[in-house]
mmCIF file of C-alpha atoms in Angstrom:
data_model
loop_
_atom_site.group_PDB
_atom_site.id
_atom_site.type_symbol
_atom_site.label_atom_id
_atom_site.label_comp_id
_atom_site.label_asym_id
_atom_site.label_seq_id
_atom_site.Cartn_x
_atom_site.Cartn_y
_atom_site.Cartn_z
ATOM 1 C CA MET D 14 -130.246 86.583 -83.168
ATOM 2 C CA LEU D 15 -130.332 87.722 -79.551
ATOM 3 C CA GLU D 16 -127.027 89.007 -78.216
ATOM 4 C CA GLU D 17 -127.396 86.568 -75.323
ATOM 5 C CA VAL D 18 -127.612 83.665 -77.756
ATOM 6 C CA GLU D 19 -124.602 84.868 -79.726
ATOM 7 C CA ARG D 20 -122.620 85.051 -76.494
ATOM 8 C CA TRP D 21 -123.865 81.596 -75.506
ATOM 9 C CA LEU D 22 -122.745 80.169 -78.838
ATOM 10 C CA ARG D 23 -119.245 81.503 -78.193
ATOM 11 C CA THR D 24 -119.010 80.278 -74.610
ATOM 12 C CA ARG D 25 -121.180 77.149 -74.428
ATOM 13 C CA SER D 26 -120.740 75.504 -77.848
ATOM 14 C CA TRP D 27 -117.728 73.248 -78.101
ATOM 15 C CA SER D 28 -116.195 70.473 -80.181
ATOM 16 C CA VAL D 29 -115.386 67.002 -78.893
ATOM 17 C CA GLY D 30 -111.722 67.816 -79.574
ATOM 18 C CA ASP D 31 -111.792 70.635 -77.024
ATOM 19 C CA ARG D 32 -111.648 68.078 -74.206
ATOM 20 C CA PRO D 33 -109.319 65.152 -74.931
ATOM 21 C CA LEU D 34 -110.195 61.911 -73.206
ATOM 22 C CA HIS D 35 -107.287 62.134 -70.782
ATOM 23 C CA GLN D 36 -108.552 65.526 -69.595
ATOM 24 C CA VAL D 37 -112.080 64.184 -69.112
ATOM 25 C CA LEU D 38 -110.748 61.182 -67.168
ATOM 26 C CA ALA D 39 -108.651 63.446 -64.946
ATOM 27 C CA ALA D 40 -111.750 65.523 -64.176
ATOM 28 C CA LYS D 41 -113.724 62.379 -63.362
ATOM 29 C CA ARG D 42 -111.048 61.246 -60.905
ATOM 30 C CA ALA D 43 -110.824 64.705 -59.348
ATOM 31 C CA THR D 44 -114.568 65.134 -58.881
ATOM 32 C CA GLY D 45 -115.410 61.521 -58.032
ATOM 33 C CA GLN D 46 -118.535 61.602 -60.173
ATOM 34 C CA SER D 47 -119.998 58.454 -61.701
ATOM 35 C CA VAL D 48 -121.410 58.143 -65.229
ATOM 36 C CA SER D 49 -124.341 56.051 -66.438
ATOM 37 C CA VAL D 50 -125.143 55.534 -70.124
ATOM 38 C CA VAL D 51 -128.781 54.725 -70.958
ATOM 39 C CA LEU D 52 -130.002 53.381 -74.293
ATOM 40 C CA PRO D 53 -133.799 53.373 -74.738
ATOM 41 C CA ALA D 54 -134.505 50.555 -77.189
ATOM 42 C CA LEU D 55 -137.429 49.198 -79.182
ATOM 43 C CA ASN D 56 -136.639 46.602 -81.853
ATOM 44 C CA GLU D 57 -133.061 47.719 -82.429
ATOM 45 C CA GLN D 58 -131.300 44.344 -82.686
ATOM 46 C CA GLU D 59 -129.338 45.496 -85.733
ATOM 47 C CA THR D 60 -127.566 48.360 -83.970
ATOM 48 C CA VAL D 61 -127.826 48.203 -80.180
ATOM 49 C CA GLY D 62 -125.126 45.558 -79.761
ATOM 50 C CA ASP D 63 -122.533 47.515 -81.730
ATOM 51 C CA ILE D 64 -123.205 50.684 -79.703
ATOM 52 C CA VAL D 65 -122.854 48.863 -76.392
ATOM 53 C CA ALA D 66 -119.701 47.072 -77.573
ATOM 54 C CA VAL D 67 -118.012 50.334 -78.643
ATOM 55 C CA ILE D 68 -118.793 52.039 -75.335
ATOM 56 C CA ARG D 69 -117.515 49.062 -73.345
ATOM 57 C CA ARG D 70 -114.353 48.794 -75.418
ATOM 58 C CA ASP D 71 -113.436 52.486 -75.438
ATOM 59 C CA LEU D 72 -114.918 53.875 -72.220
ATOM 60 C CA VAL D 73 -115.027 50.950 -69.803
ATOM 61 C CA ARG D 74 -112.069 48.678 -70.599
ATOM 62 C CA ARG D 75 -109.602 51.067 -72.265
ATOM 63 C CA ALA D 76 -110.554 54.166 -70.293
ATOM 64 C CA PRO D 77 -112.695 54.066 -67.118
ATOM 65 C CA LEU D 78 -115.126 56.853 -67.970
ATOM 66 C CA VAL D 79 -118.451 54.966 -67.964
ATOM 67 C CA ASP D 80 -119.522 53.134 -64.809
ATOM 68 C CA GLU D 81 -122.639 51.395 -66.144
ATOM 69 C CA ILE D 82 -124.416 50.819 -69.469
ATOM 70 C CA VAL D 83 -128.144 50.197 -69.157
ATOM 71 C CA VAL D 84 -130.448 49.282 -72.018
ATOM 72 C CA VAL D 85 -134.105 49.837 -71.190
ATOM 73 C CA ASP D 86 -136.191 47.666 -73.501
ATOM 74 C CA SER D 87 -139.635 49.104 -74.098
ATOM 75 C CA GLY D 88 -141.278 45.970 -75.468
ATOM 76 C CA SER D 89 -139.110 44.726 -78.316
ATOM 77 C CA THR D 90 -140.366 41.760 -80.308
ATOM 78 C CA ASP D 91 -136.963 41.021 -81.832
ATOM 79 C CA ARG D 92 -133.654 40.039 -80.181
ATOM 80 C CA THR D 93 -132.822 43.538 -78.872
ATOM 81 C CA ALA D 94 -132.573 42.476 -75.224
ATOM 82 C CA GLU D 95 -130.511 39.367 -76.002
ATOM 83 C CA VAL D 96 -128.102 41.236 -78.282
ATOM 84 C CA ALA D 97 -127.633 44.077 -75.802
ATOM 85 C CA ALA D 98 -126.954 41.694 -72.915
ATOM 86 C CA ALA D 99 -124.472 39.701 -74.997
ATOM 87 C CA ALA D 100 -122.609 42.929 -75.776
ATOM 88 C CA GLY D 101 -122.236 43.666 -72.065
ATOM 89 C CA ALA D 102 -125.143 45.939 -71.147
ATOM 90 C CA THR D 103 -127.442 45.579 -68.185
ATOM 91 C CA VAL D 104 -130.876 45.073 -69.751
ATOM 92 C CA VAL D 105 -134.031 46.084 -67.904
ATOM 93 C CA HIS D 106 -137.558 45.893 -69.270
ATOM 94 C CA ARG D 107 -139.576 49.082 -68.985
ATOM 95 C CA ASP D 108 -142.509 47.312 -67.323
ATOM 96 C CA GLU D 109 -140.295 45.969 -64.520
ATOM 97 C CA ILE D 110 -139.452 49.494 -63.347
ATOM 98 C CA LEU D 111 -141.909 51.119 -60.942
ATOM 99 C CA PRO D 112 -144.650 48.546 -61.625
ATOM 100 C CA ARG D 113 -147.241 50.324 -59.456
ATOM 101 C CA ILE D 114 -147.496 52.964 -62.218
ATOM 102 C CA PRO D 115 -148.589 51.210 -65.442
ATOM 103 C CA ALA D 116 -146.221 52.033 -68.288
ATOM 104 C CA VAL D 117 -147.405 53.765 -71.437
ATOM 105 C CA PRO D 118 -145.713 53.628 -74.849
ATOM 106 C CA GLY D 119 -143.190 56.355 -75.565
ATOM 107 C CA LYS D 120 -139.541 57.265 -75.459
ATOM 108 C CA GLY D 121 -139.938 59.786 -72.643
ATOM 109 C CA GLU D 122 -141.563 57.118 -70.486
ATOM 110 C CA VAL D 123 -138.459 54.934 -70.848
ATOM 111 C CA LEU D 124 -136.039 57.771 -70.085
ATOM 112 C CA TRP D 125 -138.021 58.755 -66.987
ATOM 113 C CA ARG D 126 -138.052 55.212 -65.619
ATOM 114 C CA SER D 127 -134.340 54.792 -66.322
ATOM 115 C CA LEU D 128 -133.573 57.156 -63.448
ATOM 116 C CA LEU D 129 -134.776 54.458 -61.055
ATOM 117 C CA VAL D 130 -132.419 51.768 -62.390
ATOM 118 C CA THR D 131 -129.241 53.820 -62.779
ATOM 119 C CA ARG D 132 -126.869 55.214 -60.180
ATOM 120 C CA GLY D 133 -124.667 57.703 -62.020
ATOM 121 C CA ASP D 134 -124.268 61.288 -60.909
ATOM 122 C CA ILE D 135 -124.259 62.025 -64.645
ATOM 123 C CA VAL D 136 -126.751 60.268 -66.930
ATOM 124 C CA CYS D 137 -125.978 60.090 -70.649
ATOM 125 C CA PHE D 138 -128.760 59.143 -73.076
ATOM 126 C CA VAL D 139 -127.898 57.582 -76.448
ATOM 127 C CA ASP D 140 -130.434 56.434 -79.058
ATOM 128 C CA ALA D 141 -130.154 52.741 -79.902
ATOM 129 C CA ASP D 142 -130.551 53.067 -83.693
ATOM 130 C CA LEU D 143 -127.233 54.807 -84.445
ATOM 131 C CA ARG D 144 -125.000 53.359 -87.144
ATOM 132 C CA GLU D 145 -121.218 53.721 -87.401
ATOM 133 C CA PHE D 146 -121.281 54.730 -83.747
ATOM 134 C CA SER D 147 -118.309 56.483 -82.176
ATOM 135 C CA SER D 148 -117.617 56.726 -78.453
ATOM 136 C CA ASP D 149 -116.979 60.436 -79.105
ATOM 137 C CA PHE D 150 -120.742 60.831 -78.739
ATOM 138 C CA VAL D 151 -120.422 59.902 -75.063
ATOM 139 C CA THR D 152 -117.073 61.554 -74.334
ATOM 140 C CA GLY D 153 -118.192 64.764 -76.026
ATOM 141 C CA ILE D 154 -121.370 65.322 -74.037
ATOM 142 C CA VAL D 155 -120.134 63.982 -70.710
ATOM 143 C CA GLY D 156 -116.907 65.997 -70.825
ATOM 144 C CA PRO D 157 -118.325 69.452 -70.024
ATOM 145 C CA LEU D 158 -120.316 68.064 -67.092
ATOM 146 C CA LEU D 159 -117.069 66.821 -65.537
ATOM 147 C CA THR D 160 -114.946 69.870 -66.342
ATOM 148 C CA GLU D 161 -117.444 72.753 -66.049
ATOM 149 C CA PRO D 162 -119.202 72.937 -62.649
ATOM 150 C CA GLY D 163 -121.748 75.449 -63.949
ATOM 151 C CA VAL D 164 -123.029 73.216 -66.768
ATOM 152 C CA ASP D 165 -125.994 70.926 -66.020
ATOM 153 C CA LEU D 166 -127.121 69.627 -69.432
ATOM 154 C CA VAL D 167 -125.221 69.047 -72.674
ATOM 155 C CA LYS D 168 -126.720 68.204 -76.070
ATOM 156 C CA ALA D 169 -124.780 66.645 -78.920
ATOM 157 C CA MET D 170 -124.782 68.500 -82.230
ATOM 158 C CA TYR D 171 -123.894 66.893 -85.546
ATOM 159 C CA ASP D 172 -124.568 66.664 -89.253
ATOM 160 C CA ARG D 173 -127.550 64.468 -90.147
ATOM 161 C CA PRO D 174 -127.339 63.153 -93.723
ATOM 162 C CA LEU D 175 -130.503 61.853 -95.373
ATOM 163 C CA GLY D 176 -129.690 59.279 -98.005
ATOM 164 C CA GLY D 177 -126.854 60.806 -99.999
ATOM 165 C CA ALA D 178 -127.726 64.385 -99.104
ATOM 166 C CA ALA D 179 -125.650 66.033 -96.406
ATOM 167 C CA GLY D 180 -127.495 67.994 -93.741
ATOM 168 C CA GLN D 181 -131.001 67.023 -94.893
ATOM 169 C CA GLY D 182 -131.912 64.906 -91.878
ATOM 170 C CA GLY D 183 -133.742 66.333 -88.899
ATOM 171 C CA ARG D 184 -136.873 67.234 -90.805
ATOM 172 C CA VAL D 185 -139.064 67.593 -87.706
ATOM 173 C CA THR D 186 -136.396 69.804 -86.172
ATOM 174 C CA GLU D 187 -136.442 72.214 -89.101
ATOM 175 C CA LEU D 188 -140.196 72.184 -89.747
ATOM 176 C CA MET D 189 -141.511 72.126 -86.182
ATOM 177 C CA ALA D 190 -139.033 72.409 -83.310
ATOM 178 C CA ARG D 191 -136.775 75.175 -84.577
ATOM 179 C CA PRO D 192 -139.643 77.537 -85.490
ATOM 180 C CA LEU D 193 -141.288 76.888 -82.116
ATOM 181 C CA LEU D 194 -138.106 77.598 -80.192
ATOM 182 C CA ASN D 195 -137.227 80.705 -82.183
ATOM 183 C CA MET D 196 -140.703 82.188 -81.771
ATOM 184 C CA HIS D 197 -141.500 81.232 -78.196
ATOM 185 C CA TRP D 198 -138.172 80.477 -76.484
ATOM 186 C CA PRO D 199 -135.640 82.467 -78.517
ATOM 187 C CA ARG D 200 -132.940 81.977 -75.884
ATOM 188 C CA LEU D 201 -132.820 78.336 -77.045
ATOM 189 C CA ALA D 202 -132.378 79.303 -80.707
ATOM 190 C CA GLY D 203 -128.670 78.436 -80.610
ATOM 191 C CA PHE D 204 -129.195 74.692 -80.248
ATOM 192 C CA VAL D 205 -128.222 72.966 -83.484
ATOM 193 C CA GLN D 206 -130.011 69.693 -82.666
ATOM 194 C CA PRO D 207 -132.680 70.477 -80.062
ATOM 195 C CA LEU D 208 -134.461 67.157 -80.684
ATOM 196 C CA GLY D 209 -131.321 65.020 -80.775
ATOM 197 C CA GLY D 210 -131.450 61.880 -78.650
ATOM 198 C CA GLU D 211 -127.846 62.124 -77.475
ATOM 199 C CA TYR D 212 -127.472 64.312 -74.400
ATOM 200 C CA ALA D 213 -126.150 64.104 -70.868
ATOM 201 C CA ALA D 214 -127.229 65.813 -67.688
ATOM 202 C CA ARG D 215 -126.627 65.841 -63.986
ATOM 203 C CA ARG D 216 -128.979 63.586 -62.081
ATOM 204 C CA SER D 217 -129.659 66.513 -59.760
ATOM 205 C CA LEU D 218 -131.313 68.274 -62.708
ATOM 206 C CA LEU D 219 -133.054 65.294 -64.310
ATOM 207 C CA GLU D 220 -134.797 64.296 -61.105
ATOM 208 C CA ARG D 221 -136.427 67.744 -60.909
ATOM 209 C CA LEU D 222 -137.786 67.744 -64.466
ATOM 210 C CA PRO D 223 -141.176 66.472 -65.684
ATOM 211 C CA PHE D 224 -140.881 64.008 -68.587
ATOM 212 C CA PRO D 225 -143.357 64.048 -71.481
ATOM 213 C CA VAL D 226 -143.957 60.360 -72.127
ATOM 214 C CA GLY D 227 -143.491 60.497 -75.909
ATOM 215 C CA TYR D 228 -141.485 62.284 -78.575
ATOM 216 C CA GLY D 229 -141.903 65.646 -76.888
ATOM 217 C CA VAL D 230 -139.408 64.720 -74.190
ATOM 218 C CA GLU D 231 -136.379 66.421 -75.747
ATOM 219 C CA LEU D 232 -138.095 69.740 -76.416
ATOM 220 C CA GLY D 233 -139.828 69.674 -73.044
ATOM 221 C CA MET D 234 -136.575 68.964 -71.253
ATOM 222 C CA LEU D 235 -134.790 71.878 -72.930
ATOM 223 C CA VAL D 236 -137.565 74.360 -72.165
ATOM 224 C CA ASP D 237 -137.968 73.218 -68.575
ATOM 225 C CA ALA D 238 -134.219 73.171 -67.952
ATOM 226 C CA LEU D 239 -133.943 76.708 -69.296
ATOM 227 C CA HIS D 240 -136.478 77.925 -66.752
ATOM 228 C CA LEU D 241 -135.025 75.842 -63.934
ATOM 229 C CA VAL D 242 -131.270 76.448 -64.260
ATOM 230 C CA GLY D 243 -130.844 79.153 -66.919
ATOM 231 C CA LEU D 244 -129.209 79.289 -70.343
ATOM 232 C CA ASP D 245 -125.607 79.263 -69.142
ATOM 233 C CA ALA D 246 -126.178 75.886 -67.482
ATOM 234 C CA LEU D 247 -126.962 74.412 -70.919
ATOM 235 C CA ALA D 248 -124.377 73.594 -73.580
ATOM 236 C CA GLN D 249 -123.774 71.669 -76.803
ATOM 237 C CA VAL D 250 -120.831 69.771 -78.287
ATOM 238 C CA ASP D 251 -120.077 68.975 -81.939
ATOM 239 C CA VAL D 252 -119.487 65.222 -82.252
ATOM 240 C CA GLY D 253 -119.363 64.942 -86.049
ATOM 241 C CA VAL D 254 -121.948 62.977 -88.035
ATOM 242 C CA ARG D 255 -124.998 61.047 -86.845
ATOM 243 C CA ARG D 256 -126.241 58.189 -89.008
ATOM 244 C CA HIS D 257 -129.378 56.318 -88.085
ATOM 245 C CA ARG D 258 -132.575 54.779 -89.383
ATOM 246 C CA HIS D 259 -134.931 57.431 -90.776
ATOM 247 C CA GLN D 260 -138.679 57.286 -90.289
ATOM 248 C CA ASP D 261 -141.312 57.830 -92.957
ATOM 249 C CA GLY D 262 -143.260 61.037 -93.393
ATOM 250 C CA GLN D 263 -146.340 59.919 -91.489
ATOM 251 C CA ALA D 264 -144.313 58.817 -88.477
ATOM 252 C CA LEU D 265 -142.645 62.231 -88.550
ATOM 253 C CA GLY D 266 -146.076 63.851 -88.613
ATOM 254 C CA ARG D 267 -147.047 62.047 -85.426
ATOM 255 C CA MET D 268 -143.750 63.067 -83.864
ATOM 256 C CA ALA D 269 -144.369 66.694 -84.815
ATOM 257 C CA ALA D 270 -147.846 66.617 -83.285
ATOM 258 C CA ALA D 271 -146.448 65.339 -79.978
ATOM 259 C CA ILE D 272 -143.780 68.036 -79.992
ATOM 260 C CA TYR D 273 -146.345 70.731 -80.691
ATOM 261 C CA ARG D 274 -148.480 69.439 -77.834
ATOM 262 C CA THR D 275 -145.485 69.579 -75.491
ATOM 263 C CA ALA D 276 -144.834 73.166 -76.532
ATOM 264 C CA GLN D 277 -148.486 74.109 -76.126
ATOM 265 C CA LEU D 278 -148.579 72.794 -72.572
ATOM 266 C CA ARG D 279 -145.562 74.893 -71.693
ATOM 267 C CA LEU D 280 -146.960 77.991 -73.321
ATOM 268 C CA ALA D 281 -150.343 77.992 -71.661
ATOM 269 C CA ARG D 282 -150.867 74.757 -69.749
ATOM 270 C CA GLY D 283 -154.069 74.663 -71.734
ATOM 271 C CA HIS D 284 -155.952 71.824 -73.365
ATOM 272 C CA LEU D 285 -156.210 70.888 -77.005
ATOM 273 C CA VAL D 286 -159.772 70.762 -78.268
ATOM 274 C CA ARG D 287 -158.782 67.619 -80.142
ATOM 275 C CA PRO D 288 -155.532 65.973 -78.974
ATOM 276 C CA SER D 289 -155.316 63.719 -82.033
ATOM 277 C CA LEU D 290 -153.900 63.742 -85.535
ATOM 278 C CA THR D 291 -155.566 62.414 -88.677
ATOM 279 C CA GLN D 292 -153.372 61.324 -91.575
ATOM 280 C CA PHE D 293 -154.233 59.727 -94.910
ATOM 281 C CA VAL D 294 -153.045 56.625 -96.744
ATOM 282 C CA ARG D 295 -154.158 55.477 -100.175
ATOM 283 C CA GLY D 296 -156.240 52.323 -100.050
ATOM 284 C CA GLU D 297 -158.170 50.311 -102.622
ATOM 285 C CA ASP D 298 -161.006 52.849 -102.624
ATOM 286 C CA GLY D 299 -158.944 56.032 -102.453
ATOM 287 C CA PHE D 300 -157.475 57.878 -99.511
ATOM 288 C CA GLU D 301 -158.377 56.450 -96.132
ATOM 289 C CA PRO D 302 -158.092 58.369 -92.842
ATOM 290 C CA ARG D 303 -155.988 57.088 -89.978
ATOM 291 C CA THR D 304 -156.362 58.902 -86.664
ATOM 292 C CA TYR D 305 -153.769 58.720 -83.909
ATOM 293 C CA SER D 306 -153.891 60.089 -80.398
ATOM 294 C CA VAL D 307 -151.279 62.698 -79.510
ATOM 295 C CA ASP D 308 -149.220 62.096 -76.370
ATOM 296 C CA THR D 309 -150.708 64.279 -73.652
ATOM 297 C CA GLU D 310 -149.414 62.609 -70.504
ATOM 298 C CA GLU D 311 -146.340 63.736 -68.603
ATOM 299 C CA ARG D 312 -144.543 62.042 -65.753
ATOM 300 C CA PRO D 313 -143.812 64.159 -62.666
ATOM 301 C CA PRO D 314 -140.262 64.980 -61.550
ATOM 302 C CA MET D 315 -138.660 61.763 -60.303
ATOM 303 C CA ALA D 316 -137.822 63.509 -57.020
ATOM 304 C CA GLU D 317 -141.551 63.372 -56.213
ATOM 305 C CA ILE D 318 -141.753 59.567 -56.563
ATOM 306 C CA ALA D 319 -141.688 57.764 -53.197
ATOM 307 C CA GLU D 320 -139.695 54.782 -54.489
ATOM 308 C CA TYR D 321 -136.994 57.077 -55.820
ATOM 309 C CA ALA D 322 -136.767 58.991 -52.553
ATOM 310 C CA ALA D 323 -136.566 55.723 -50.626
ATOM 311 C CA ARG D 324 -133.759 54.463 -52.842
ATOM 312 C CA ARG D 325 -131.756 57.641 -52.268
ATOM 313 C CA ALA D 326 -132.237 57.373 -48.518
ATOM 314 C CA ALA D 327 -131.101 53.742 -48.413
#
């Protein structure tokens, strides 16, 4: 491992216990910074309400760390929006944000648009499918941004059990993202969960980053942030164990293809000969091909969007 990465692991990798809540709150009061929590959600009625309720209980009512909780619904067909609103979140539909630019499916699309409907100086993203959620996820990744002026982005790190097996989750991370980072961006090799959906960043950084519209958003954000602000402005915090709904192998294949495409664009800004992925399922007459397009679109830095600039000037 690079000496720079080893040093980074010693100086920019922390545990949630390193910053008790009272210390984080004191830093928030001293700096006057506001905190927004964003949950991108698509058909997560079983979990989104519990996550919102825990954040409101622990970090709004008991301790004033979080200033707003926003759930951005990206087209749910279940009761996600209703459950989230009942739990106390502000719910906004993806298509209602920046309507002059037609929305496309994808997690990165939702995160990008969330910048227009939140106000926090610090924006904390949390996936809406987490089970047994702890507010430590928020406190842990927001804490360094309030206490360390030189840190601009913080990723959560955690164990990811798969079924009854400890540490076997994160299959796309181990098979795709980690090899890509180690080979092409070795300075990012110290991130334990580079694709994790729980991370916080300063708005001043997020508004300068392009957002891949799909599953490549986390890898793209790390790579672009590295080039924009440098390794020492990035950090990670151990928040324990992450339990969530796991996807099947074919869904993971499509995720991996999008991540590879994101990496390819950053390596050469070139074009795939065939930006699609063919997978196979067994049908009545044998294996049948299913071809899916790979996310190729990216949204520009939010700072370049006129509506965002106008909102800041207001």
